[in-house]
GROMACS .gro file of C-alpha atoms in nm:
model
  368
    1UNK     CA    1 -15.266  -8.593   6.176
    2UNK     CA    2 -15.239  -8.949   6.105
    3UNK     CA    3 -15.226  -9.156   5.819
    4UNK     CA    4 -15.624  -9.250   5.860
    5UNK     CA    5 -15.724  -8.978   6.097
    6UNK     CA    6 -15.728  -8.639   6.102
    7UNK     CA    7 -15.662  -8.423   6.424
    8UNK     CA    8 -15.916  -8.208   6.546
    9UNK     CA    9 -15.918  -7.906   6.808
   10UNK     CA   10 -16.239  -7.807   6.886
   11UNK     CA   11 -16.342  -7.394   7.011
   12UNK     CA   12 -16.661  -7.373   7.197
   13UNK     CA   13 -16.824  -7.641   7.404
   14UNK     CA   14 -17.213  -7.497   7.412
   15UNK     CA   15 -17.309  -7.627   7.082
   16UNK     CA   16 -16.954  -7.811   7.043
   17UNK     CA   17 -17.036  -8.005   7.346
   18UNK     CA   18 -17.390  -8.114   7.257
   19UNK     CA   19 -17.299  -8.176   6.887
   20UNK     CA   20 -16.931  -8.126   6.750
   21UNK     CA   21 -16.772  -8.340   7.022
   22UNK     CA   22 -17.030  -8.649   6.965
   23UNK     CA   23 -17.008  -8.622   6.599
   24UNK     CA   24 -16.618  -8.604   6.597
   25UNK     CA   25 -16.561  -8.890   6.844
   26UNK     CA   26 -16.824  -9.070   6.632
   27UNK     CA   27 -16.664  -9.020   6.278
   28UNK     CA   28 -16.407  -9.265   6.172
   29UNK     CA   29 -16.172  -9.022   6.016
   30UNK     CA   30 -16.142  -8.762   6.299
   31UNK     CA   31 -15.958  -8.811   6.653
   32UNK     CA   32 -16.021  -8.526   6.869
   33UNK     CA   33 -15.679  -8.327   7.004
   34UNK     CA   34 -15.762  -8.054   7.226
   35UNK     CA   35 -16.052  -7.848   7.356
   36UNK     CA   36 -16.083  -7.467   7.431
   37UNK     CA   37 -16.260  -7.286   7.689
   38UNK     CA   38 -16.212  -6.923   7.800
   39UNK     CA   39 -16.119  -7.053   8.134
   40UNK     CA   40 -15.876  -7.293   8.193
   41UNK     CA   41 -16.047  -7.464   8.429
   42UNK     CA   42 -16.368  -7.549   8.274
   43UNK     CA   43 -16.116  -7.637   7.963
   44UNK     CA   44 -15.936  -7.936   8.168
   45UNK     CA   45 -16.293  -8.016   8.339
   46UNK     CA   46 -16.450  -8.077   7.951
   47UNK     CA   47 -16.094  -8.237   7.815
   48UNK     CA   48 -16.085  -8.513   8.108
   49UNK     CA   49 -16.456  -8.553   8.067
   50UNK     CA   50 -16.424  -8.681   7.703
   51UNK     CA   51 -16.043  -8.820   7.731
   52UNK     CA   52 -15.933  -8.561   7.529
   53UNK     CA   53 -15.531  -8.509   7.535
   54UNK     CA   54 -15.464  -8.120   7.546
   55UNK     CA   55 -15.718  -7.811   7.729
   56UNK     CA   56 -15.610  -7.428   7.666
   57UNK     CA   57 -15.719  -7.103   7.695
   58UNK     CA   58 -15.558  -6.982   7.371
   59UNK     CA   59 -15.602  -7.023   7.035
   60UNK     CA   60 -15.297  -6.928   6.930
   61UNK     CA   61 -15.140  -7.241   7.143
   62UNK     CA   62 -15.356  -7.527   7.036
   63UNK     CA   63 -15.320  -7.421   6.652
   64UNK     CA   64 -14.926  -7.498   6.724
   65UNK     CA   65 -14.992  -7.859   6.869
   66UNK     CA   66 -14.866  -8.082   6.595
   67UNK     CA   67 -15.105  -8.327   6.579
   68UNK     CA   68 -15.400  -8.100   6.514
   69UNK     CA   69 -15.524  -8.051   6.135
   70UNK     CA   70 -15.799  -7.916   6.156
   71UNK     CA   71 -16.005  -7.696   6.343
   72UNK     CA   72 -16.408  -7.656   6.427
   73UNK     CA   73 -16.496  -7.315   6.576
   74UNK     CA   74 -16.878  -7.337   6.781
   75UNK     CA   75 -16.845  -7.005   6.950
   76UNK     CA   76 -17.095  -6.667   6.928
   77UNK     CA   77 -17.025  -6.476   6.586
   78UNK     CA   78 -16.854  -6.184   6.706
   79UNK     CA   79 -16.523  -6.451   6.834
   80UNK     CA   80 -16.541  -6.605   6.499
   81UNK     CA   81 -16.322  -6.357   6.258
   82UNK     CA   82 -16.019  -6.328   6.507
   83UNK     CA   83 -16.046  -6.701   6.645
   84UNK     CA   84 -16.059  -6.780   6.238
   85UNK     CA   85 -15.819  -6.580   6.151
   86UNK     CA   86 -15.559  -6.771   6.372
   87UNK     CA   87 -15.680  -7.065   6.284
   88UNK     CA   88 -15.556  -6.989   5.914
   89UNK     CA   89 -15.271  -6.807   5.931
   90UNK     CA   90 -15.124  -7.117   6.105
   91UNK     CA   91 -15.230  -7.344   5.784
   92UNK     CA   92 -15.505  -7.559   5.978
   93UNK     CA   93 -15.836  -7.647   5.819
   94UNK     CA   94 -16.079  -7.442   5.909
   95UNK     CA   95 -16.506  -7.556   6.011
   96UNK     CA   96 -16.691  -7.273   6.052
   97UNK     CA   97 -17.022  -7.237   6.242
   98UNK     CA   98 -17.294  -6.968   6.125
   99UNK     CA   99 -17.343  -6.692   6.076
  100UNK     CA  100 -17.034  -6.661   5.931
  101UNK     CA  101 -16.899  -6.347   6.086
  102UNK     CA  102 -17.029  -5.994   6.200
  103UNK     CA  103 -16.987  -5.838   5.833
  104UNK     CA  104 -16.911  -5.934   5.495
  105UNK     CA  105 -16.583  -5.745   5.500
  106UNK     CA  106 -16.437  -6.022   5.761
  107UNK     CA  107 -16.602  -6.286   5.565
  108UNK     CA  108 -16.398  -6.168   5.279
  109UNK     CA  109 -16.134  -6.128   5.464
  110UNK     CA  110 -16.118  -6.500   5.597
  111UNK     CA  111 -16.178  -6.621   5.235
  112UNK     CA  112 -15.886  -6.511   5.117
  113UNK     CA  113 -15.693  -6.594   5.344
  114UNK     CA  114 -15.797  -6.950   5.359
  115UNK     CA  115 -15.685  -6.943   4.977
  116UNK     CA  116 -15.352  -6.831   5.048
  117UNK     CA  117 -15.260  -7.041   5.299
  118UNK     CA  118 -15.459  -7.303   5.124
  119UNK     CA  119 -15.667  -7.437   5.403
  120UNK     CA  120 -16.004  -7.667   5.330
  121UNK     CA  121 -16.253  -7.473   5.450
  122UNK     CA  122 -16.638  -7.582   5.530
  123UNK     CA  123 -16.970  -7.402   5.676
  124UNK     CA  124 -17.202  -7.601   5.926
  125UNK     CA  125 -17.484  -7.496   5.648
  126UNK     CA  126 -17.703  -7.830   5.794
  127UNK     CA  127 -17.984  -7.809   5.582
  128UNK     CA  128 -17.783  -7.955   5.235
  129UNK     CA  129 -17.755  -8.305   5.451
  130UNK     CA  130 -18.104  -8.327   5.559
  131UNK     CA  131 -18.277  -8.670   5.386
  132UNK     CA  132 -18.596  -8.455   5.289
  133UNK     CA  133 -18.395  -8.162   5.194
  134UNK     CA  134 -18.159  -8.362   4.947
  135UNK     CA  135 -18.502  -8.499   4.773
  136UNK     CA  136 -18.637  -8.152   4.765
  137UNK     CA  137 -18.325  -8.088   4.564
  138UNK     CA  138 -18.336  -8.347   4.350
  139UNK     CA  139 -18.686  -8.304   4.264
  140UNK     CA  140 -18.624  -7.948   4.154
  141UNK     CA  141 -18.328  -8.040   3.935
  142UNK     CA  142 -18.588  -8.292   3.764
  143UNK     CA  143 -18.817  -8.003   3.655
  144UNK     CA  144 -19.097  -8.141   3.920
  145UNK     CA  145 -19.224  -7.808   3.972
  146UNK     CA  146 -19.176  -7.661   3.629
  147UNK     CA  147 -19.081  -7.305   3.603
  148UNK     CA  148 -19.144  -7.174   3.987
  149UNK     CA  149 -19.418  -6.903   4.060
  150UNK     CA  150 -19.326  -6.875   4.457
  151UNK     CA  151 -19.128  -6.936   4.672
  152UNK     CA  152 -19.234  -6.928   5.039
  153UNK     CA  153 -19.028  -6.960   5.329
  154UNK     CA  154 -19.168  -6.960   5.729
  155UNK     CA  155 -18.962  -7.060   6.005
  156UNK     CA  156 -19.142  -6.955   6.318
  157UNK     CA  157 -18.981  -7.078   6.629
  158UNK     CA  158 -19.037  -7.056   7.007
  159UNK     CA  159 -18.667  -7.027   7.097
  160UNK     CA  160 -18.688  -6.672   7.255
  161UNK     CA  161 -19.025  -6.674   7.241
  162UNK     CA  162 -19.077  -6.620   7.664
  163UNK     CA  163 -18.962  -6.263   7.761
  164UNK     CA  164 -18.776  -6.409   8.097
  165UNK     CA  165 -18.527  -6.575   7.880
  166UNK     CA  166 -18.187  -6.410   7.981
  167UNK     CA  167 -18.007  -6.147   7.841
  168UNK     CA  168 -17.689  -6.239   7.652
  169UNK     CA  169 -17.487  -6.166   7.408
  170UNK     CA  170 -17.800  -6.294   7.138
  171UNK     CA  171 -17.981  -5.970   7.238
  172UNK     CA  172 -17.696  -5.763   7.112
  173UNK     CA  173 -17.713  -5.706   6.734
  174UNK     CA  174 -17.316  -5.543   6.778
  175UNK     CA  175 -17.239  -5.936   6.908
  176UNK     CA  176 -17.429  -6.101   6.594
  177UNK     CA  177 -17.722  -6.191   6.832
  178UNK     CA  178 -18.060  -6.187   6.664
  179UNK     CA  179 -18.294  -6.456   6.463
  180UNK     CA  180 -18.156  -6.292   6.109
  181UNK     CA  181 -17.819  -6.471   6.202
  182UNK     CA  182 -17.927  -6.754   6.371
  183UNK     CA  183 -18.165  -6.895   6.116
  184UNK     CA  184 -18.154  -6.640   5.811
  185UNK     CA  185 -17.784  -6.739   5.781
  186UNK     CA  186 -17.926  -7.041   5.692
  187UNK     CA  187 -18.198  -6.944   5.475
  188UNK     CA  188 -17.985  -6.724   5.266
  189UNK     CA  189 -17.782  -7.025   5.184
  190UNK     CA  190 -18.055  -7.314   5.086
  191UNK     CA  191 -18.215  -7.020   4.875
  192UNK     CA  192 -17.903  -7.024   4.690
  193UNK     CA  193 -17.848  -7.404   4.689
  194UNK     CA  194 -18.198  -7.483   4.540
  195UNK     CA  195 -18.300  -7.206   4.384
  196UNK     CA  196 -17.998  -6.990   4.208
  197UNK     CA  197 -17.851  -6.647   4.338
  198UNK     CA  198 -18.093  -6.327   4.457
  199UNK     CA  199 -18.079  -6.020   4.258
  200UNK     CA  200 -18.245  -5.777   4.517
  201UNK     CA  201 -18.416  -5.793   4.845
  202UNK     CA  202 -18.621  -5.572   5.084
  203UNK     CA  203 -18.639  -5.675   5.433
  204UNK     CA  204 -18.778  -5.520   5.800
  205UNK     CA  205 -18.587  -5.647   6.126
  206UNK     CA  206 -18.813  -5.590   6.430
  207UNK     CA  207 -18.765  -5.653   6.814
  208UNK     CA  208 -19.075  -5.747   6.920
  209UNK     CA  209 -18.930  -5.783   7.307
  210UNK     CA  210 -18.757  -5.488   7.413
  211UNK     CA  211 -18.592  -5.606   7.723
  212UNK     CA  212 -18.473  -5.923   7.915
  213UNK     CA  213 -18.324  -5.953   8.260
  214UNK     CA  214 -17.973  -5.978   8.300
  215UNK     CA  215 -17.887  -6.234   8.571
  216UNK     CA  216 -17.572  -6.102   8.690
  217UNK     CA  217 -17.684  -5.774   8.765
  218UNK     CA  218 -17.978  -5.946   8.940
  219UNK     CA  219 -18.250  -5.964   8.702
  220UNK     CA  220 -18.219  -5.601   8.580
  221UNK     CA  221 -18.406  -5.575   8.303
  222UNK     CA  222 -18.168  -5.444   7.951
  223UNK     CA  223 -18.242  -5.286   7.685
  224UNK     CA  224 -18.233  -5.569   7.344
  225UNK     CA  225 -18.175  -5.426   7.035
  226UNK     CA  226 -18.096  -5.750   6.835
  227UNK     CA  227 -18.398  -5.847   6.583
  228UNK     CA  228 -18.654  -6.139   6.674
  229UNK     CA  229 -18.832  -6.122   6.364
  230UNK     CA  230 -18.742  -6.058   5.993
  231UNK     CA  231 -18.979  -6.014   5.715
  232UNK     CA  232 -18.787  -6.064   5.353
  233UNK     CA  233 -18.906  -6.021   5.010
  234UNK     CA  234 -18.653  -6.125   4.757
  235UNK     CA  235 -18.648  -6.096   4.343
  236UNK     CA  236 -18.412  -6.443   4.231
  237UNK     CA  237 -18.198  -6.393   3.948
  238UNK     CA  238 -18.454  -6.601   3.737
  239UNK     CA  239 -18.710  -6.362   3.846
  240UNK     CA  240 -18.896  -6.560   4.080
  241UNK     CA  241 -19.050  -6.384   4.380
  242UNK     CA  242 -18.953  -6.499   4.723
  243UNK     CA  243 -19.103  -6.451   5.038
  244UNK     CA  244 -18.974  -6.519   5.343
  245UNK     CA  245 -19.086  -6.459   5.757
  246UNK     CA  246 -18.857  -6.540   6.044
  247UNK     CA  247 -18.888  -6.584   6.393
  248UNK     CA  248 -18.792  -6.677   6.706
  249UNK     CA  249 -19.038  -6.551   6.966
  250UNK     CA  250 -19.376  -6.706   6.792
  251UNK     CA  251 -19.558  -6.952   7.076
  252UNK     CA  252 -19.632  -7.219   6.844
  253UNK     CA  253 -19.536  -7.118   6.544
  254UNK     CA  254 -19.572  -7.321   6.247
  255UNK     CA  255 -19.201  -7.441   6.225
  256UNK     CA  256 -18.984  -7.470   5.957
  257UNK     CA  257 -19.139  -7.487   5.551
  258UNK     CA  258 -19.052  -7.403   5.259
  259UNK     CA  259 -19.306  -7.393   4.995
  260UNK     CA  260 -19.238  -7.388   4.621
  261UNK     CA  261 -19.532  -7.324   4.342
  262UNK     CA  262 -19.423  -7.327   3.961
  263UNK     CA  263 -19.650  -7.391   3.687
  264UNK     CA  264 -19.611  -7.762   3.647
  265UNK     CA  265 -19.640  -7.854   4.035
  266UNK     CA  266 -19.613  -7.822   4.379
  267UNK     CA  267 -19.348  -7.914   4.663
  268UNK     CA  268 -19.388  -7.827   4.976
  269UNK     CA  269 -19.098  -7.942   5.286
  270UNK     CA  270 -19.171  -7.912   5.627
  271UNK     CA  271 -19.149  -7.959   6.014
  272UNK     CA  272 -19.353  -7.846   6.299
  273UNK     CA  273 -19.091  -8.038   6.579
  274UNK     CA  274 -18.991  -7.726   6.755
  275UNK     CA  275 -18.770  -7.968   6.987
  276UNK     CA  276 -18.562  -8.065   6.699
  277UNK     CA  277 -18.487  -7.845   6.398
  278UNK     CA  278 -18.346  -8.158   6.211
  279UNK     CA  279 -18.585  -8.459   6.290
  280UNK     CA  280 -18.896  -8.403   6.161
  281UNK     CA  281 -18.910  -8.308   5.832
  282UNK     CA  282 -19.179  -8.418   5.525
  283UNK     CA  283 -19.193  -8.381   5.179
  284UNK     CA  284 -19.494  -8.344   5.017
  285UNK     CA  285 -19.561  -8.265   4.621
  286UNK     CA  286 -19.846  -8.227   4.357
  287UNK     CA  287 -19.872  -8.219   3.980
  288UNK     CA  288 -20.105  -7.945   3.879
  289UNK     CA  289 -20.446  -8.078   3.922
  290UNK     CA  290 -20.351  -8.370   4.147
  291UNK     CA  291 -20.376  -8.406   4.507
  292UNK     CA  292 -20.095  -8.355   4.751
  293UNK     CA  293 -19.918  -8.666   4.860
  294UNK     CA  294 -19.641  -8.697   5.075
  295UNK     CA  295 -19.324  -8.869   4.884
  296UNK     CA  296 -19.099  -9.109   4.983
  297UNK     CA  297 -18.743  -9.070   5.056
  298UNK     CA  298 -18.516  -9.276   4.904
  299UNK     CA  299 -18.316  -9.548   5.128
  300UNK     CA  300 -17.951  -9.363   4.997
  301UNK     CA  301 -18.059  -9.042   5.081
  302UNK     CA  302 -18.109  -9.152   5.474
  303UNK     CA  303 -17.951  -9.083   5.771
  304UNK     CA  304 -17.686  -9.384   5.776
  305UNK     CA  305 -17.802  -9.342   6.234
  306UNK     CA  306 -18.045  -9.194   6.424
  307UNK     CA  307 -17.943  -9.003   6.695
  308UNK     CA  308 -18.174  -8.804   6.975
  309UNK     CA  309 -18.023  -8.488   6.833
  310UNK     CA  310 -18.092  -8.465   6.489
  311UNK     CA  311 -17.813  -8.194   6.475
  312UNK     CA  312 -17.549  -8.490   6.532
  313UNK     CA  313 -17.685  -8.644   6.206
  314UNK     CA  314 -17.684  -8.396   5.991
  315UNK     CA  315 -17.294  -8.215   6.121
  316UNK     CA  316 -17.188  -8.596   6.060
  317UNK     CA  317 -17.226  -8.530   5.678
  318UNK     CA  318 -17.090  -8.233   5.717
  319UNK     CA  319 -16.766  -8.331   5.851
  320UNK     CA  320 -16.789  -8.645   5.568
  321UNK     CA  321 -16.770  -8.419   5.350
  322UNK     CA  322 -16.458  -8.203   5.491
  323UNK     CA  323 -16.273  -8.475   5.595
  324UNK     CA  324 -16.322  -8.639   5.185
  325UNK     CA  325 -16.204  -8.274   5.101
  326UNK     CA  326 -15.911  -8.252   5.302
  327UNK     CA  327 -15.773  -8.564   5.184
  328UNK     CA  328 -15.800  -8.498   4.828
  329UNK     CA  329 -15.680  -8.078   4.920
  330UNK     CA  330 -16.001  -7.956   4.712
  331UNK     CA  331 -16.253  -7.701   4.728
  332UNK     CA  332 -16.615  -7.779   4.849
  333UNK     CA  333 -16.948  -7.642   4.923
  334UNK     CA  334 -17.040  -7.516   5.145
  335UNK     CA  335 -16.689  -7.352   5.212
  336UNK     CA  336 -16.640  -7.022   5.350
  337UNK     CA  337 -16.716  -6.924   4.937
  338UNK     CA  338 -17.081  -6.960   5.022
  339UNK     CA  339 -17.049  -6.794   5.394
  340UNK     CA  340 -16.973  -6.531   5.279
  341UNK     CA  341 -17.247  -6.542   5.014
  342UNK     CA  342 -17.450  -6.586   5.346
  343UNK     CA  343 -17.281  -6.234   5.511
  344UNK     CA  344 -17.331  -6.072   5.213
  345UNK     CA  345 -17.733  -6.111   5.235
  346UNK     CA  346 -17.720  -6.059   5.600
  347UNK     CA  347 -17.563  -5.745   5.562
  348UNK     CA  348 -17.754  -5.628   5.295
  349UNK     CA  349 -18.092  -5.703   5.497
  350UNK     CA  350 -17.985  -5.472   5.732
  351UNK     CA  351 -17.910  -5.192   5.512
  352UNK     CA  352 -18.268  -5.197   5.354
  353UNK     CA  353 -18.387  -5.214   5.736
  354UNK     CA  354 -18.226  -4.926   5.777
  355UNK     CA  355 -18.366  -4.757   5.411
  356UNK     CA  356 -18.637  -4.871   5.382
  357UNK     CA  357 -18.554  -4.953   4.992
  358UNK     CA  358 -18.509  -5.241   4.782
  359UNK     CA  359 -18.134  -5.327   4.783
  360UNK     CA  360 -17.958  -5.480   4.464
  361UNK     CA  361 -17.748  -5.770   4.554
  362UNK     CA  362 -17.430  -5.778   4.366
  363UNK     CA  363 -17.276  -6.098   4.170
  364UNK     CA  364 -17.047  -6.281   4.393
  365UNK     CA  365 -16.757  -6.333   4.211
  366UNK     CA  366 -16.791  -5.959   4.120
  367UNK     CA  367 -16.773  -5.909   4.463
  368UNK     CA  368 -16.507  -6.157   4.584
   0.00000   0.00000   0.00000
């Protein structure tokens, strides 16, 4: 670290290619140390590619590289608890991507650690950035909608939607592949954001396509047991019912929306770009009896730049907000605090797919 910037090693170069990288060379606060890669070569290939100073192989050696503070981790869940966990225990700031880990229990786990060692800790929760997300917010907070009736949540995606899509570690549910983690992990934690904590939930998991071919083994076809679709009823804390349908293998599906009814109004956010799960979004709201309108978004709510990738936009504000955190050595949210919130549901989702029962979710400072 310097005395404006911050040092950053980055783990993973799929998603940290296409969106961590860009954002941190792009953020004024952040100056980006050293890259990972499983092999060493490919490591040195991505390093020289974006000037950056040090490539390894090994966590455990770029966490002792002076210069780095802080560390983003972009890899699939089931690296995330061990790669986290040595990004901790050596003292360095900690940016987690979703879903958080493979259980709560490591989730815990991480949490308290990070307080020990008293590390700044964030979650790439993207959705708390988003212009039209942050009005959605705000409009709630104002009583807009009253006291809610409904909540109704689709995201219905073609991501996985074509059957010749290859077999990876997504199609194992033991590697945290599957749509609950991918997008639930997200749900779970804008339910929370705008609409208070669940107190039970019921949910079904399905694979809808049993198989994919596996291209190293020549196209053999595997067996997937990771879900595709999840079906979710929850009960909020206030009450309010909650209904929400995921999924990742819908040919044109609707997109992304979240609907809320109370008994003064309507809002109702959403996005059918299924290029572009950032860009894309509208807000639209009603008093009861009035038409629906779309409504504006205000100028300070905006993206301060567009980019292609609305992903870039919206992990900018998240690493705004870290960076603001680190240098003041406070808590913020989303920190691992609310990924594990996210676990928690995750897990819990399975165990009523397993049941077949409702499923009481328990307070989470109780449970922390």
């Amino acid at each position: 670290m310097t005395a404006n910037k911050i040092g950053i090693a980055v783990i993973g170069t799929g998603f940290g290619q296409k969106v961590h990288i860009p954002a941190f060379k792009e953020h004024p606060r952040t100056e980006i140390i050293a890259v990972y890669h499983r092999d060493i070569d490919k490591a040195k290939a991505i390093a020289s590619e974006h000037n950056i100073p040090h490539a390894s192989d090994q966590v455990s050696q770029m966490v002792t590289i002076p210069e780095v503070g802080a560390v983003t981790i972009a890899t699939p869940p089931f690296l995330h608890f061990e790669m986290a966990k040595e990004v901790l225990h050596a003292g360095k700031h900690l940016l987690l991507e979703k879903p958080t880990t493979l259980n709560v229990e490591e989730a815990k786990y991480l949490y308290q650690l990070a307080k020990d060692k008293n590390c700044v800790t964030t979650m790439d929760f993207e959705f708390r950035f988003v212009p039209q997300w942050l009005q959605l917010e705000k409009l709630l907070r104002q009583g807009y909608v009253g006291q809610p009736r409904l909540v109704k949540i689709d995201w219905l995606v073609s991501s996985r939607a074509d059957a010749s899509r290859a077999w990876n570690w997504y199609a194992q549910k033991q590697k945290g592949g599957g749509a609950l983690g991918a997008i639930g992990s997200h749900s779970f934690d804008y339910i929370h954001w705008l609409f208070g904590p669940i107190s039970r939930l019921c949910g079904q998991l399905s694979t809808t396509i049993a198989q994919r071919p596996e291209p190293a083994e020549g196209g053999k076809l595997k067996a997937v047991d990771a879900d595709d679709t999840c079906n979710l009823i929850l009960e909020l804390a206030d009450g309010t019912p909650c209904q929400v349908c995921l999924s990742s293998c819908t040919f044109w599906g609707r997109g992304h929306w979240v609907e809320v009814y109370g008994s003064d109004g309507t809002l109702i956010l959403g996005s059918d770009n299924q290029k572009d799960y950032i860009h894309g979004f509208k807000l639209w709201g009603s008093k009861a009896g009035e038409d629906l309108a779309e409504i504006a978004i205000p100028d300070n709510l905006q993206f301060p730049k567009t980019h292609d990738d609305g992903r870039i936009c919206a992990f900018l504000r998240v690493v705004d907000r870290w960076m603001e955190a680190i240098s003041r050595h406070e808590s913020l949210v989303p920190s691992l605090r609310e990924g594990v919130y996210s676990q928690l549901l995750m897990d819990l989702t399975h165990e009523s797919n397993v049941t077949g029962t409702w499923v009481d979710v328990p307070d989470l400072n109780n449970f922390l």
